[in-house]
XYZ file of N, CA and C in Angstrom:
795
model
N 57.267 -9.221 0.605
C 56.776 -9.282 -0.784
C 55.640 -10.283 -0.866
N 54.522 -9.889 -1.522
C 53.365 -10.772 -1.585
C 53.628 -11.951 -2.505
N 53.136 -13.103 -2.122
C 53.255 -14.304 -2.946
C 52.192 -14.278 -4.026
N 52.383 -15.171 -5.032
C 51.398 -15.252 -6.109
C 50.018 -15.649 -5.580
N 49.993 -16.560 -4.573
C 48.723 -17.012 -4.017
C 48.018 -15.871 -3.282
N 48.788 -15.012 -2.600
C 48.192 -13.869 -1.906
C 47.590 -12.879 -2.895
N 48.348 -12.619 -3.977
C 47.846 -11.710 -4.994
C 46.570 -12.241 -5.632
N 46.545 -13.552 -5.872
C 45.357 -14.171 -6.455
C 44.165 -14.049 -5.515
N 44.406 -14.239 -4.208
C 43.336 -14.141 -3.214
C 42.726 -12.730 -3.199
N 43.584 -11.698 -3.172
C 43.086 -10.330 -3.128
C 42.378 -9.936 -4.421
N 42.870 -10.462 -5.549
C 42.217 -10.202 -6.832
C 40.814 -10.784 -6.848
N 40.677 -12.034 -6.346
C 39.369 -12.684 -6.313
C 38.417 -11.942 -5.370
N 38.965 -11.495 -4.241
C 38.145 -10.773 -3.270
C 37.630 -9.461 -3.860
N 38.508 -8.728 -4.547
C 38.132 -7.478 -5.173
C 37.079 -7.704 -6.257
N 37.267 -8.766 -7.039
C 36.310 -9.090 -8.097
C 34.938 -9.400 -7.508
N 34.933 -10.155 -6.398
C 33.675 -10.526 -5.744
C 32.894 -9.295 -5.298
N 33.570 -8.349 -4.618
C 32.885 -7.163 -4.136
C 32.421 -6.266 -5.275
N 33.226 -6.207 -6.348
C 32.842 -5.405 -7.504
C 31.593 -5.944 -8.153
N 31.535 -7.275 -8.335
C 30.364 -7.891 -8.922
C 29.154 -7.759 -8.023
N 29.366 -7.871 -6.704
C 28.256 -7.753 -5.758
C 27.615 -6.386 -5.851
N 28.439 -5.342 -5.942
C 27.909 -4.000 -6.054
C 27.207 -3.781 -7.375
N 27.719 -4.430 -8.416
C 27.163 -4.239 -9.754
C 25.787 -4.868 -9.889
N 25.556 -6.023 -9.226
C 24.290 -6.729 -9.409
C 23.292 -6.430 -8.315
N 23.706 -5.743 -7.246
C 22.795 -5.473 -6.149
C 21.832 -4.365 -6.547
N 20.503 -4.614 -6.539
C 19.562 -3.564 -6.914
C 19.546 -2.454 -5.883
N 19.392 -1.219 -6.356
C 19.340 -0.085 -5.447
C 18.107 -0.169 -4.562
N 16.955 -0.497 -5.171
C 15.720 -0.622 -4.425
C 14.915 -1.781 -4.992
N 14.196 -2.456 -4.125
C 13.274 -3.485 -4.584
C 12.147 -2.808 -5.342
N 11.854 -3.257 -6.549
C 10.839 -2.633 -7.384
C 9.824 -3.674 -7.802
N 8.564 -3.459 -7.432
C 7.530 -4.441 -7.737
C 7.336 -4.647 -9.231
N 7.664 -3.639 -10.025
C 7.424 -3.747 -11.459
C 8.516 -4.539 -12.175
N 9.613 -4.868 -11.495
C 10.719 -5.546 -12.173
C 11.021 -6.931 -11.602
N 10.219 -7.378 -10.622
C 10.466 -8.695 -10.054
C 9.362 -9.643 -10.457
N 9.693 -10.927 -10.517
C 8.712 -11.938 -10.879
C 7.684 -12.083 -9.759
N 6.447 -12.396 -10.142
C 5.394 -12.611 -9.160
C 5.700 -13.860 -8.347
N 5.696 -13.715 -7.041
C 6.009 -14.826 -6.144
C 4.762 -15.206 -5.366
N 4.280 -16.424 -5.580
C 3.048 -16.881 -4.939
C 3.364 -17.605 -3.638
N 2.570 -17.313 -2.596
C 2.700 -17.954 -1.294
C 1.332 -18.455 -0.840
N 1.324 -19.235 0.219
C 0.079 -19.818 0.723
C -0.499 -18.977 1.851
N -1.824 -18.921 1.916
C -2.518 -18.187 2.974
C -3.880 -18.815 3.202
N -4.580 -18.289 4.196
C -5.957 -18.694 4.488
C -6.849 -17.484 4.269
N -8.045 -17.720 3.711
C -8.973 -16.617 3.452
C -10.330 -16.893 4.089
N -10.901 -15.840 4.661
C -12.280 -15.822 5.132
C -12.931 -14.572 4.550
N -14.205 -14.348 4.876
C -14.850 -13.125 4.427
C -15.784 -12.608 5.513
N -16.098 -11.313 5.442
C -16.963 -10.698 6.438
C -17.835 -9.636 5.795
N -18.858 -9.209 6.530
C -19.785 -8.233 5.986
C -20.874 -8.915 5.189
N -21.510 -8.173 4.291
C -22.572 -8.747 3.462
C -21.973 -9.527 2.294
N -22.714 -10.518 1.751
C -22.160 -11.373 0.688
C -21.636 -10.612 -0.521
N -22.290 -9.533 -0.880
C -21.853 -8.756 -2.046
C -21.386 -7.364 -1.636
N -20.885 -7.261 -0.405
C -20.533 -5.954 0.128
C -19.049 -5.675 0.150
N -18.669 -4.691 0.985
C -17.292 -4.190 1.030
C -16.647 -4.415 2.391
N -17.133 -5.381 3.146
C -16.542 -5.691 4.446
C -17.020 -4.712 5.490
N -16.211 -3.711 5.781
C -16.606 -2.664 6.722
C -16.338 -1.309 6.092
N -16.951 -0.282 6.659
C -16.848 1.061 6.096
C -15.468 1.656 6.376
N -14.521 1.350 5.491
C -13.190 1.927 5.594
C -12.230 1.143 6.441
N -12.714 0.536 7.520
C -11.850 -0.276 8.356
C -10.774 0.534 9.052
N -9.753 -0.160 9.505
C -8.727 0.464 10.340
C -7.725 1.297 9.550
N -7.793 1.281 8.232
C -6.871 2.096 7.440
C -7.375 3.524 7.267
N -8.671 3.745 7.500
C -9.196 5.097 7.442
C -9.709 5.551 6.093
N -9.976 4.621 5.172
C -10.431 5.015 3.844
C -11.905 5.417 3.807
N -12.652 5.134 4.882
C -14.050 5.514 4.932
C -14.876 4.836 3.858
N -15.900 5.546 3.349
C -16.792 4.925 2.359
C -16.162 4.799 0.984
N -14.901 5.234 0.824
C -14.220 5.081 -0.465
C -14.051 3.611 -0.837
N -14.074 2.708 0.161
C -13.849 1.290 -0.138
C -14.937 0.709 -1.025
N -16.129 1.279 -0.975
C -17.244 0.751 -1.775
C -17.326 1.388 -3.151
N -16.523 2.412 -3.390
C -16.617 3.186 -4.620
C -15.409 2.924 -5.515
N -15.548 3.191 -6.834
C -14.387 3.067 -7.716
C -13.286 4.023 -7.278
N -11.996 3.657 -7.399
C -11.529 2.417 -8.027
C -11.387 1.221 -7.086
N -11.631 1.392 -5.759
C -11.579 0.228 -4.870
C -12.687 -0.763 -5.226
N -13.904 -0.238 -5.424
C -15.045 -1.036 -5.885
C -15.277 -2.311 -5.070
N -15.093 -2.215 -3.749
C -15.337 -3.319 -2.798
C -14.346 -4.472 -2.918
N -13.348 -4.351 -3.785
C -12.332 -5.405 -3.913
C -11.234 -5.148 -2.878
N -11.607 -5.352 -1.612
C -10.744 -4.978 -0.500
C -10.643 -6.123 0.499
N -9.673 -5.992 1.401
C -9.452 -7.050 2.388
C -8.926 -6.485 3.698
N -9.347 -7.131 4.794
C -8.640 -6.978 6.051
C -7.494 -7.967 6.031
N -6.469 -7.737 6.826
C -5.282 -8.578 6.758
C -4.787 -8.864 8.167
N -4.167 -10.036 8.338
C -3.608 -10.394 9.625
C -2.366 -9.591 9.952
N -1.902 -9.672 11.207
C -0.759 -8.861 11.652
C 0.514 -9.067 10.848
N 0.726 -10.278 10.312
C 1.982 -10.550 9.610
C 2.154 -9.702 8.364
N 1.042 -9.305 7.734
C 1.119 -8.484 6.529
C 0.663 -7.048 6.769
N -0.111 -6.810 7.810
C -0.620 -5.467 8.088
C 0.498 -4.534 8.553
N 1.404 -5.052 9.353
C 2.586 -4.317 9.815
C 2.230 -2.964 10.436
N 1.297 -3.018 11.399
C 0.884 -1.827 12.149
C 0.363 -0.713 11.240
N -0.239 -1.084 10.120
C -0.826 -0.103 9.213
C 0.078 0.366 8.105
N 1.346 -0.020 8.141
C 2.276 0.432 7.106
C 1.932 -0.118 5.733
N 1.183 -1.239 5.693
C 0.831 -1.836 4.411
C -0.561 -1.455 3.930
N -1.214 -0.504 4.594
C -2.489 0.000 4.085
C -2.293 0.516 2.661
N -3.153 0.082 1.746
C -3.032 0.493 0.352
C -2.243 -0.467 -0.508
N -1.593 -1.461 0.107
C -0.837 -2.448 -0.677
C -1.790 -3.343 -1.456
N -1.367 -3.766 -2.623
C -2.206 -4.574 -3.508
C -1.682 -6.011 -3.611
N -2.622 -6.944 -3.651
C -2.288 -8.369 -3.768
C -3.189 -9.022 -4.799
N -2.648 -10.033 -5.451
C -3.484 -10.933 -6.229
C -3.733 -12.173 -5.392
N -4.962 -12.665 -5.421
C -5.341 -13.866 -4.677
C -6.055 -14.831 -5.623
N -5.927 -16.118 -5.352
C -6.652 -17.112 -6.134
C -6.808 -18.370 -5.298
N -7.861 -19.125 -5.583
C -8.051 -20.411 -4.914
C -8.131 -21.514 -5.972
N -7.704 -22.707 -5.596
C -7.631 -23.819 -6.557
C -8.231 -25.112 -6.028
N -8.476 -25.212 -4.710
C -8.870 -26.486 -4.115
C -10.374 -26.731 -4.144
N -11.163 -25.695 -3.969
C -12.620 -25.851 -3.913
C -13.187 -26.013 -5.322
N -14.237 -26.838 -5.497
C -14.812 -27.041 -6.836
C -15.303 -25.754 -7.497
N -15.657 -24.744 -6.696
C -16.163 -23.494 -7.266
C -15.068 -22.486 -7.585
N -13.816 -22.817 -7.297
C -12.706 -21.901 -7.575
C -12.476 -21.747 -9.070
N -12.294 -20.525 -9.521
C -12.010 -20.287 -10.938
C -10.547 -20.520 -11.273
N -9.675 -20.526 -10.249
C -8.226 -20.630 -10.405
C -7.607 -19.386 -11.044
N -8.404 -18.353 -11.237
C -7.910 -17.115 -11.818
C -7.693 -16.088 -10.709
N -6.638 -15.279 -10.812
C -6.351 -14.310 -9.749
C -7.308 -13.121 -9.761
N -7.582 -12.614 -8.575
C -8.337 -11.378 -8.401
C -7.469 -10.423 -7.590
N -7.531 -9.143 -7.898
C -6.692 -8.164 -7.215
C -7.479 -7.477 -6.099
N -6.857 -7.403 -4.911
C -7.490 -6.757 -3.761
C -6.518 -5.756 -3.130
N -7.081 -4.845 -2.326
C -6.301 -3.812 -1.653
C -6.493 -3.949 -0.144
N -5.412 -3.802 0.611
C -5.517 -3.816 2.072
C -6.152 -2.513 2.548
N -7.312 -2.647 3.207
C -7.993 -1.468 3.744
C -8.391 -1.648 5.205
N -8.118 -2.827 5.774
C -8.585 -3.100 7.131
C -7.623 -4.064 7.817
N -7.820 -4.232 9.119
C -6.978 -5.091 9.950
C -7.835 -6.168 10.591
N -7.342 -7.392 10.562
C -8.001 -8.513 11.237
C -7.088 -8.941 12.386
N -7.412 -8.591 13.631
C -6.430 -8.671 14.715
C -6.270 -10.000 15.429
N -7.341 -10.789 15.564
C -7.259 -11.950 16.459
C -7.645 -13.256 15.817
N -7.741 -14.301 16.634
C -8.132 -15.619 16.152
C -7.198 -16.133 15.084
N -7.756 -16.764 14.035
C -6.900 -17.300 12.972
C -6.138 -16.215 12.215
N -6.658 -14.977 12.215
C -5.931 -13.891 11.546
C -4.565 -13.678 12.184
N -4.496 -13.869 13.493
C -3.232 -13.677 14.204
C -2.378 -14.932 14.194
N -3.012 -16.115 14.208
C -2.249 -17.356 14.308
C -1.782 -17.876 12.953
N -2.528 -17.587 11.884
C -2.107 -18.036 10.552
C -0.897 -17.242 10.085
N -0.041 -17.896 9.314
C 1.150 -17.209 8.791
C 0.754 -16.025 7.920
N -0.304 -16.185 7.140
C -0.865 -15.089 6.344
C -2.363 -15.324 6.241
N -3.154 -14.301 6.562
C -4.607 -14.455 6.561
C -5.254 -13.237 5.915
N -6.129 -13.498 4.927
C -6.897 -12.459 4.253
C -8.353 -12.569 4.687
N -8.869 -11.525 5.322
C -10.284 -11.471 5.690
C -10.960 -10.553 4.675
N -11.496 -11.164 3.629
C -11.931 -10.439 2.441
C -13.346 -9.895 2.570
N -13.642 -8.880 1.794
C -15.041 -8.471 1.640
C -15.784 -9.606 0.929
N -17.101 -9.627 1.072
C -17.875 -10.646 0.374
C -17.681 -10.578 -1.127
N -17.555 -9.361 -1.651
C -17.333 -9.175 -3.084
C -16.008 -9.778 -3.522
N -14.943 -9.497 -2.768
C -13.615 -9.991 -3.135
C -13.536 -11.512 -3.009
N -14.154 -12.072 -1.969
C -14.145 -13.527 -1.803
C -14.846 -14.189 -2.987
N -15.996 -13.647 -3.371
C -16.731 -14.204 -4.506
C -16.025 -14.048 -5.823
N -15.099 -13.088 -5.924
C -14.381 -12.852 -7.180
C -13.446 -13.994 -7.530
N -13.157 -14.875 -6.561
C -12.301 -16.036 -6.845
C -13.091 -17.213 -7.410
N -14.410 -17.067 -7.536
C -15.269 -18.171 -7.947
C -15.471 -18.217 -9.454
N -15.889 -19.374 -9.916
C -16.350 -19.493 -11.292
C -17.616 -18.653 -11.451
N -17.890 -18.145 -12.642
C -19.095 -17.325 -12.835
C -20.354 -18.081 -12.395
N -21.168 -17.423 -11.591
C -22.408 -18.027 -11.111
C -22.261 -18.892 -9.881
N -21.019 -19.101 -9.406
C -20.806 -19.976 -8.251
C -20.250 -19.220 -7.037
N -20.436 -17.907 -7.033
C -19.933 -17.089 -5.939
C -20.516 -17.520 -4.592
N -21.831 -17.794 -4.553
C -22.466 -18.185 -3.293
C -21.909 -19.507 -2.787
N -21.710 -20.461 -3.687
C -21.158 -21.763 -3.279
C -19.769 -21.591 -2.665
N -18.984 -20.691 -3.233
C -17.646 -20.478 -2.701
C -17.715 -19.787 -1.336
N -18.579 -18.792 -1.211
C -18.709 -18.112 0.084
C -19.234 -19.058 1.162
N -20.041 -20.024 0.778
C -20.565 -20.996 1.746
C -19.454 -21.849 2.355
N -18.314 -21.924 1.676
C -17.185 -22.693 2.216
C -16.655 -22.049 3.482
N -16.788 -20.722 3.576
C -16.394 -20.006 4.794
C -14.909 -19.766 4.926
N -14.122 -20.836 4.863
C -12.671 -20.751 5.010
C -12.020 -21.433 3.818
N -11.053 -20.783 3.203
C -10.380 -21.347 2.033
C -8.870 -21.243 2.180
N -8.188 -22.225 1.657
C -6.752 -22.098 1.456
C -6.556 -21.438 0.104
N -5.741 -20.391 0.079
C -5.543 -19.641 -1.161
C -4.056 -19.446 -1.425
N -3.775 -18.880 -2.593
C -2.428 -18.439 -2.943
C -2.487 -16.921 -3.100
N -1.412 -16.243 -2.707
C -1.400 -14.792 -2.822
C -0.036 -14.317 -3.299
N -0.031 -13.141 -3.916
C 1.213 -12.543 -4.414
C 1.112 -11.034 -4.324
N 2.161 -10.401 -3.843
C 2.239 -8.942 -3.792
C 2.441 -8.421 -5.204
N 1.617 -7.474 -5.618
C 1.706 -6.918 -6.968
C 1.610 -5.394 -6.888
N 1.979 -4.723 -7.962
C 1.836 -3.270 -7.996
C 0.362 -2.914 -8.181
N -0.014 -1.757 -7.696
C -1.391 -1.289 -7.801
C -1.613 -0.603 -9.141
N -2.803 -0.757 -9.663
C -3.164 -0.119 -10.924
C -4.613 0.347 -10.808
N -4.811 1.645 -10.729
C -6.150 2.215 -10.581
C -6.603 2.911 -11.857
N -6.177 2.374 -12.994
C -6.559 2.938 -14.299
C -6.238 4.426 -14.372
N -5.073 4.751 -13.826
C -4.541 6.114 -13.870
C -5.442 7.133 -13.163
N -6.066 6.695 -12.097
C -6.751 7.625 -11.209
C -5.700 8.427 -10.451
N -5.854 9.718 -10.370
C -4.863 10.528 -9.670
C -4.986 10.379 -8.159
N -3.890 10.679 -7.460
C -3.874 10.603 -6.007
C -4.910 11.529 -5.397
N -5.507 11.055 -4.297
C -6.519 11.825 -3.578
C -6.077 11.981 -2.129
N -6.318 13.150 -1.555
C -6.000 13.419 -0.156
C -7.303 13.772 0.565
N -7.680 12.911 1.515
C -8.903 13.136 2.282
C -8.516 13.691 3.647
N -8.872 14.947 3.912
C -8.466 15.632 5.143
C -9.199 15.046 6.340
N -8.450 14.715 7.379
C -9.017 14.142 8.598
C -9.906 15.173 9.308
N -10.989 14.662 9.916
C -11.941 15.542 10.583
C -11.311 16.320 11.735
N -10.247 15.786 12.329
C -9.609 16.448 13.457
C -8.621 17.533 13.081
N -8.442 17.789 11.804
C -7.469 18.796 11.362
C -7.925 20.207 11.723
N -6.948 21.062 12.001
C -7.219 22.458 12.343
C -6.011 23.288 11.911
N -6.019 24.617 12.101
C -4.902 25.441 11.609
C -3.532 25.057 12.166
N -3.497 24.380 13.330
C -2.215 24.017 13.942
C -1.863 22.536 13.819
N -2.768 21.770 13.285
C -2.574 20.315 13.160
C -3.235 19.866 11.874
N -2.486 19.131 11.053
C -3.037 18.726 9.753
C -2.788 17.238 9.531
N -3.845 16.534 9.124
C -3.745 15.098 8.866
C -4.635 14.742 7.685
N -4.241 13.710 6.958
C -5.037 13.271 5.821
C -4.769 11.802 5.517
N -5.697 11.221 4.754
C -5.536 9.883 4.213
C -5.101 10.015 2.762
N -4.078 9.253 2.374
C -3.641 9.214 0.981
C -4.327 8.024 0.312
N -4.993 8.275 -0.799
C -5.731 7.214 -1.479
C -5.249 7.029 -2.916
N -5.294 5.762 -3.354
C -5.083 5.368 -4.747
C -3.645 5.529 -5.230
N -2.668 5.153 -4.367
C -1.273 5.181 -4.816
C -1.022 4.029 -5.776
N -0.760 4.350 -7.023
C -0.431 3.312 -7.991
C 1.015 2.857 -7.763
N 1.400 1.776 -8.437
C 2.758 1.256 -8.271
C 2.884 0.485 -6.980
N 3.798 0.912 -6.104
C 4.037 0.200 -4.846
C 2.771 0.058 -4.014
N 1.939 1.100 -3.999
C 0.705 1.049 -3.234
C 0.835 1.508 -1.805
N 2.036 1.525 -1.253
C 2.233 2.006 0.112
C 3.428 2.949 0.147
N 3.552 3.672 1.234
C 4.470 4.805 1.278
C 5.547 4.640 2.339
N 6.737 5.137 2.029
C 7.839 5.140 2.991
C 7.939 6.462 3.723
N 7.422 7.539 3.131
C 7.513 8.840 3.769
C 6.599 9.855 3.110
N 6.114 10.792 3.919
C 5.242 11.865 3.446
C 5.709 13.174 4.087
N 5.751 14.246 3.305
C 6.137 15.561 3.823
C 5.170 16.616 3.300
N 5.070 17.721 4.045
C 4.185 18.833 3.689
C 5.006 20.112 3.618
N 4.667 20.965 2.635
C 5.360 22.248 2.501
C 4.331 23.357 2.327
N 4.480 24.401 3.134
C 3.644 25.584 2.978
C 4.151 26.406 1.798
N 3.236 27.122 1.134
C 3.649 27.920 -0.019
C 4.649 28.999 0.378
N 4.538 29.492 1.620
C 5.403 30.577 2.073
C 6.764 30.099 2.564
N 7.025 28.785 2.466
C 8.271 28.230 3.000
C 8.926 27.312 1.975
N 10.243 27.193 2.096
C 10.984 26.233 1.271
C 11.293 24.951 2.028
N 10.836 24.875 3.272
C 11.145 23.733 4.127
C 10.024 22.692 4.085
N 10.418 21.438 3.883
C 9.465 20.337 3.942
C 9.336 19.869 5.390
N 8.111 19.795 5.881
C 7.835 19.289 7.222
C 7.536 17.802 7.151
N 8.323 17.008 7.849
C 8.128 15.564 7.831
C 6.848 15.189 8.563
N 6.021 14.385 7.926
C 4.798 13.892 8.540
C 5.044 12.496 9.098
N 4.243 12.094 10.060
C 4.368 10.760 10.634
C 3.049 10.023 10.437
N 3.157 8.712 10.363
C 1.957 7.901 10.200
C 1.224 7.842 11.532
N 0.025 8.379 11.546
C -0.769 8.433 12.766
C -1.404 7.088 13.063
N -2.152 6.580 12.108
C -2.750 5.242 12.179
C -3.239 4.884 10.784
N -3.219 3.599 10.467
C -3.659 3.177 9.143
C -2.960 3.946 8.044
N -3.770 4.519 7.145
C -3.233 5.296 6.026
C -3.246 6.788 6.309
N -3.425 7.169 7.584
C -3.498 8.577 7.982
C -2.107 9.093 8.340
N -1.713 10.200 7.700
C -0.434 10.865 7.989
C -0.719 12.222 8.604
N 0.117 12.636 9.561
C -0.148 13.875 10.293
C 1.127 14.700 10.474
N 0.919 16.012 10.705
C 2.005 16.901 11.086
C 1.465 17.835 12.166
N 2.259 18.040 13.207
C 1.856 18.855 14.352
C 3.040 19.738 14.741
N 3.235 20.852 14.028
C 4.461 21.652 14.211
C 4.464 22.562 15.425
N 3.341 22.653 16.154
C 3.294 23.530 17.314
C 3.085 24.987 16.963
N 2.585 25.238 15.766
C 2.299 26.606 15.321
C 1.249 26.541 14.226
N 0.784 27.689 13.809
C -0.221 27.707 12.750
C 0.425 27.417 11.397
N -0.235 26.597 10.616
C 0.219 26.265 9.264
C -0.477 27.181 8.254
N 0.262 27.506 7.179
C -0.260 28.468 6.210
C -0.406 27.805 4.830
N -1.644 27.503 4.432
C -1.881 26.914 3.117
C -1.725 27.968 2.019
N -1.677 27.513 0.750
C -1.860 26.132 0.276
C -0.660 25.238 0.587
N -0.939 23.911 0.627
C 0.082 22.940 0.966
C 0.438 22.075 -0.247
N 1.733 21.867 -0.430
C 2.214 20.842 -1.368
C 2.551 19.599 -0.553
N 2.343 18.436 -1.148
C 2.603 17.170 -0.471
C 3.648 16.381 -1.257
N 4.683 15.927 -0.564
C 5.723 15.096 -1.189
C 5.624 13.675 -0.651
N 5.595 12.710 -1.560
C 5.456 11.299 -1.207
C 6.671 10.516 -1.672
N 7.086 9.525 -0.869
C 8.148 8.599 -1.262
C 7.573 7.193 -1.216
N 7.637 6.479 -2.338
C 7.068 5.129 -2.397
C 7.936 4.148 -1.616
N 7.285 3.104 -1.117
C 7.938 2.196 -0.177
C 9.079 1.404 -0.804
N 8.869 0.815 -1.967
C 9.866 -0.091 -2.539
C 10.762 0.575 -3.575
N 10.162 1.334 -4.494
C 10.969 1.958 -5.547
C 11.652 3.229 -5.071
N 11.188 3.786 -3.937
C 11.719 5.048 -3.402
C 11.501 6.221 -4.364
N 10.537 6.087 -5.253
C 10.233 7.162 -6.187
C 9.595 8.333 -5.453
N 10.045 9.540 -5.777
C 9.529 10.753 -5.137
C 8.499 11.409 -6.049
N 7.389 11.814 -5.451
C 6.303 12.441 -6.200
C 5.834 13.666 -5.417
N 5.581 14.773 -6.101
C 5.130 15.998 -5.442
C 3.789 16.427 -6.037
N 2.799 16.583 -5.148
C 1.500 17.149 -5.529
C 1.523 18.617 -5.106
N 1.766 19.487 -6.064
C 2.004 20.904 -5.753
C 0.699 21.632 -5.437
N 0.687 22.303 -4.283
C -0.462 23.113 -3.852
C -1.782 22.345 -3.934
N -1.729 21.060 -3.580
C -2.916 20.216 -3.706
C -3.967 20.528 -2.645
N -3.526 21.023 -1.470
C -4.464 21.418 -0.421
C -4.589 22.930 -0.472
N -5.751 23.467 -0.835
C -5.871 24.909 -1.099
C -6.057 25.746 0.164
N -5.905 27.023 0.010
C -6.316 27.962 1.054
C -7.825 27.803 1.246
N -8.254 27.784 2.488
C -9.676 27.595 2.755
C -10.096 26.146 2.799
N -9.135 25.230 2.941
C -9.455 23.807 3.061
C -10.370 23.584 4.267
N -11.133 22.485 4.212
C -12.038 22.175 5.320
C -11.842 20.734 5.782
N -11.970 20.465 7.086
C -11.888 19.089 7.590
C -12.955 18.214 6.935
N -12.564 17.008 6.570
C -13.490 16.079 5.936
C -13.556 16.190 4.429
N -12.955 17.235 3.864
C -12.993 17.422 2.412
C -11.954 16.538 1.724
N -12.190 16.265 0.448
C -11.286 15.461 -0.360
C -10.731 16.318 -1.495
N -9.411 16.247 -1.686
C -8.757 17.052 -2.722
C -7.972 16.139 -3.658
N -8.275 16.255 -4.936
C -7.669 15.393 -5.946
C -6.461 16.086 -6.565
N -5.365 15.324 -6.679
C -4.144 15.872 -7.270
C -4.136 15.693 -8.781
N -3.073 16.143 -9.395
C -2.897 15.952 -10.848
C -1.826 14.911 -11.145
N -1.403 14.143 -10.111
C -0.276 13.230 -10.293
C -0.581 11.851 -9.700
N 0.202 10.877 -10.163
C 0.248 9.541 -9.552
C 1.538 8.879 -10.029
N 1.797 7.655 -9.542
C 3.081 7.032 -9.780
C 3.221 6.393 -11.148
N 2.132 6.019 -11.800
C 2.258 5.341 -13.097
C 1.840 6.271 -14.225
């Protein structure tokens, strides 16, 4: 027969697990957590008022210089790049130590990788476009801030907001009837993806795509694919599922860009 102390112990244990399940979030959601600021180092590359490099290692191409990216982009060190899985992730950055710092946050998007030197040795390193680096300055003092070369900054992971621009799929130049790859651009909300799938109109089966490099996702089924294609996306943190129905048309061409009618926000 159980003693009173044993019964009390099991009651407390049951209560603990019940409460743990009740308060444990199903998924981490950027829109429901407080902004958490951390320390990093920032440099810049490219032209003073430019976009760093043309697309960089994420594969966005010349889209980095155009709205909604508008050159507010960054290369990132290995600790945050995560082998390209964080391409498209959005951060707020600000500087406070330099006299030209505005102390106001600016939002940037990961579009490139900074592999070596301080980018690899620093705990977190942002190699910003000249435009993004200057955006941390007081008005009229952008050049003075860029002249500093290296800055200690604060950064925070935030949800992406592209003023409700719909998702875009840029077909990779290497795509053909038996192999299909594309870059996903302008994911609002989480900004990065946990999974991508493709479905032919003639099939009910979703084909799982794999991340090829950067923001490029590919599928290679070993047979000819039959468009039009619907694309299913799963966001990284919220796990929200989104479907762009028949977004890739019959007669698609390598290098072409196709705009969907959907986005996460």
